[in-house]
Amino acid sequence: MARPPQIRIELAGSEPAVRQIAAQIRAAILEGSLAPGAKLPAVRRLALDLGVHFNTVAEAYRQLAAEGLLAVSHGKAAAVAGRKIAPATPEEAGSLLQRLRQLAGEMRARGIPARTIRKEIERFIEE
């Protein structure tokens, strides 16, 4: 089973582990690193690898399933759902933009130059 690419979490960070896990898996799916049908590691295996409680990983998987990104069934490996994500509503777009602003602000506060942030965002958009 493929492990989501480069999934890393900061246990001492301000963002909860469940959010970090879900965000990284979501990004891998949306970027195409995890294709439809790709199996994710078992909840307990990923939890052990990341050093978190299995309920943390289970909650991240449930959130992604609720978003339509994962197919989750009891006793079966979670897999990337086959359908595309729906376009964002205006409210969802506003929420996403707010998250981007917060992330960019945190990056600037941590000393990452604005041009580096801008360059990376442009690179992701063009991919």
Tab-separated table of C-alpha atoms in Angstrom:
chain	number	residue	atom	x	y	z
A	1	MET	CA	0.000	0.000	0.000
A	2	ALA	CA	1.365	3.361	-0.978
A	3	ARG	CA	2.100	5.814	1.771
A	4	PRO	CA	0.975	9.345	1.001
A	5	PRO	CA	4.004	11.129	-0.440
A	6	GLN	CA	6.234	12.844	2.108
A	7	ILE	CA	3.674	12.900	4.898
A	8	ARG	CA	5.230	14.520	7.931
A	9	ILE	CA	3.654	16.072	10.956
A	10	GLU	CA	4.888	18.410	13.647
A	11	LEU	CA	3.649	16.961	16.914
A	12	ALA	CA	4.707	20.101	18.771
A	13	GLY	CA	3.189	22.416	16.152
A	14	SER	CA	0.149	24.621	16.639
A	15	GLU	CA	-1.936	22.779	14.048
A	16	PRO	CA	-3.591	19.562	15.294
A	17	ALA	CA	-2.102	16.332	13.929
A	18	VAL	CA	-5.439	15.292	12.413
A	19	ARG	CA	-5.501	18.481	10.335
A	20	GLN	CA	-1.896	18.030	9.226
A	21	ILE	CA	-2.544	14.441	8.141
A	22	ALA	CA	-5.765	15.273	6.287
A	23	ALA	CA	-4.195	18.301	4.579
A	24	GLN	CA	-1.216	16.336	3.294
A	25	ILE	CA	-3.302	13.439	2.001
A	26	ARG	CA	-5.782	15.902	0.440
A	27	ALA	CA	-2.916	17.710	-1.306
A	28	ALA	CA	-1.484	14.432	-2.622
A	29	ILE	CA	-4.890	13.496	-4.054
A	30	LEU	CA	-5.559	16.901	-5.600
A	31	GLU	CA	-2.038	17.107	-7.054
A	32	GLY	CA	-2.428	13.636	-8.563
A	33	SER	CA	0.303	11.986	-6.477
A	34	LEU	CA	-2.377	9.607	-5.212
A	35	ALA	CA	-4.520	8.435	-8.115
A	36	PRO	CA	-8.118	7.193	-7.891
A	37	GLY	CA	-8.143	3.674	-6.489
A	38	ALA	CA	-4.795	4.056	-4.715
A	39	LYS	CA	-4.856	2.349	-1.334
A	40	LEU	CA	-3.781	4.180	1.785
A	41	PRO	CA	-1.955	2.530	4.666
A	42	ALA	CA	-4.019	0.909	7.386
A	43	VAL	CA	-5.022	3.363	10.096
A	44	ARG	CA	-2.914	1.657	12.761
A	45	ARG	CA	0.132	1.372	10.479
A	46	LEU	CA	0.114	5.064	9.558
A	47	ALA	CA	-0.519	6.033	13.183
A	48	LEU	CA	2.486	3.984	14.275
A	49	ASP	CA	4.660	5.498	11.520
A	50	LEU	CA	3.668	9.035	12.525
A	51	GLY	CA	3.739	8.497	16.279
A	52	VAL	CA	0.088	9.390	16.859
A	53	HIS	CA	-2.953	7.576	18.259
A	54	PHE	CA	-4.842	5.515	15.683
A	55	ASN	CA	-8.003	7.575	16.289
A	56	THR	CA	-6.142	10.615	14.943
A	57	VAL	CA	-5.519	8.916	11.599
A	58	ALA	CA	-9.030	7.424	11.571
A	59	GLU	CA	-10.520	10.905	12.018
A	60	ALA	CA	-8.392	12.292	9.164
A	61	TYR	CA	-9.599	9.456	6.913
A	62	ARG	CA	-13.235	10.110	7.963
A	63	GLN	CA	-12.888	13.813	7.150
A	64	LEU	CA	-11.482	13.035	3.715
A	65	ALA	CA	-14.247	10.497	3.111
A	66	ALA	CA	-16.837	13.139	4.045
A	67	GLU	CA	-15.234	15.440	1.447
A	68	GLY	CA	-15.610	12.692	-1.153
A	69	LEU	CA	-11.874	12.194	-1.552
A	70	LEU	CA	-11.588	8.744	0.078
A	71	ALA	CA	-13.666	5.597	0.041
A	72	VAL	CA	-13.621	4.077	3.523
A	73	SER	CA	-15.227	0.766	4.517
A	74	HIS	CA	-14.843	-1.124	7.777
A	75	GLY	CA	-12.331	-3.930	7.355
A	76	LYS	CA	-11.029	-2.651	4.012
A	77	ALA	CA	-8.148	-0.351	3.194
A	78	ALA	CA	-9.087	3.264	2.580
A	79	ALA	CA	-8.714	4.160	-1.079
A	80	VAL	CA	-8.731	7.337	-3.114
A	81	ALA	CA	-12.241	7.884	-4.456
A	82	GLY	CA	-12.738	7.693	-8.192
A	83	ARG	CA	-14.776	10.836	-8.660
A	84	LYS	CA	-13.502	14.362	-9.032
A	85	ILE	CA	-13.941	16.956	-6.322
A	86	ALA	CA	-16.826	19.357	-6.920
A	87	PRO	CA	-16.082	22.998	-7.712
A	88	ALA	CA	-15.973	25.221	-4.638
A	89	THR	CA	-19.024	27.246	-3.701
A	90	PRO	CA	-18.401	30.963	-3.093
A	91	GLU	CA	-18.380	30.276	0.666
A	92	GLU	CA	-15.894	27.419	0.278
A	93	ALA	CA	-13.699	29.564	-1.978
A	94	GLY	CA	-13.668	32.277	0.680
A	95	SER	CA	-12.697	29.740	3.331
A	96	LEU	CA	-9.918	28.342	1.143
A	97	LEU	CA	-8.574	31.819	0.457
A	98	GLN	CA	-8.607	32.574	4.178
A	99	ARG	CA	-6.578	29.396	4.823
A	100	LEU	CA	-4.117	30.455	2.119
A	101	ARG	CA	-3.770	33.899	3.737
A	102	GLN	CA	-3.133	32.299	7.130
A	103	LEU	CA	-0.554	29.910	5.708
A	104	ALA	CA	1.213	32.680	3.781
A	105	GLY	CA	1.243	34.794	6.943
A	106	GLU	CA	2.771	31.954	8.937
A	107	MET	CA	5.386	31.402	6.249
A	108	ARG	CA	6.328	35.103	6.284
A	109	ALA	CA	6.458	35.076	10.094
A	110	ARG	CA	8.884	32.152	9.901
A	111	GLY	CA	11.175	34.098	7.605
A	112	ILE	CA	10.305	32.649	4.209
A	113	PRO	CA	10.735	35.416	1.618
A	114	ALA	CA	7.602	36.653	-0.166
A	115	ARG	CA	9.149	35.931	-3.574
A	116	THR	CA	9.706	32.278	-2.581
A	117	ILE	CA	6.091	31.937	-1.454
A	118	ARG	CA	4.848	33.600	-4.657
A	119	LYS	CA	7.090	31.413	-6.843
A	120	GLU	CA	5.878	28.204	-5.194
A	121	ILE	CA	2.214	29.191	-5.471
A	122	GLU	CA	2.693	29.991	-9.165
A	123	ARG	CA	4.461	26.660	-9.692
A	124	PHE	CA	1.563	24.752	-8.102
A	125	ILE	CA	-0.995	26.634	-10.181
A	126	GLU	CA	0.856	25.863	-13.414
A	127	GLU	CA	1.201	22.125	-12.724
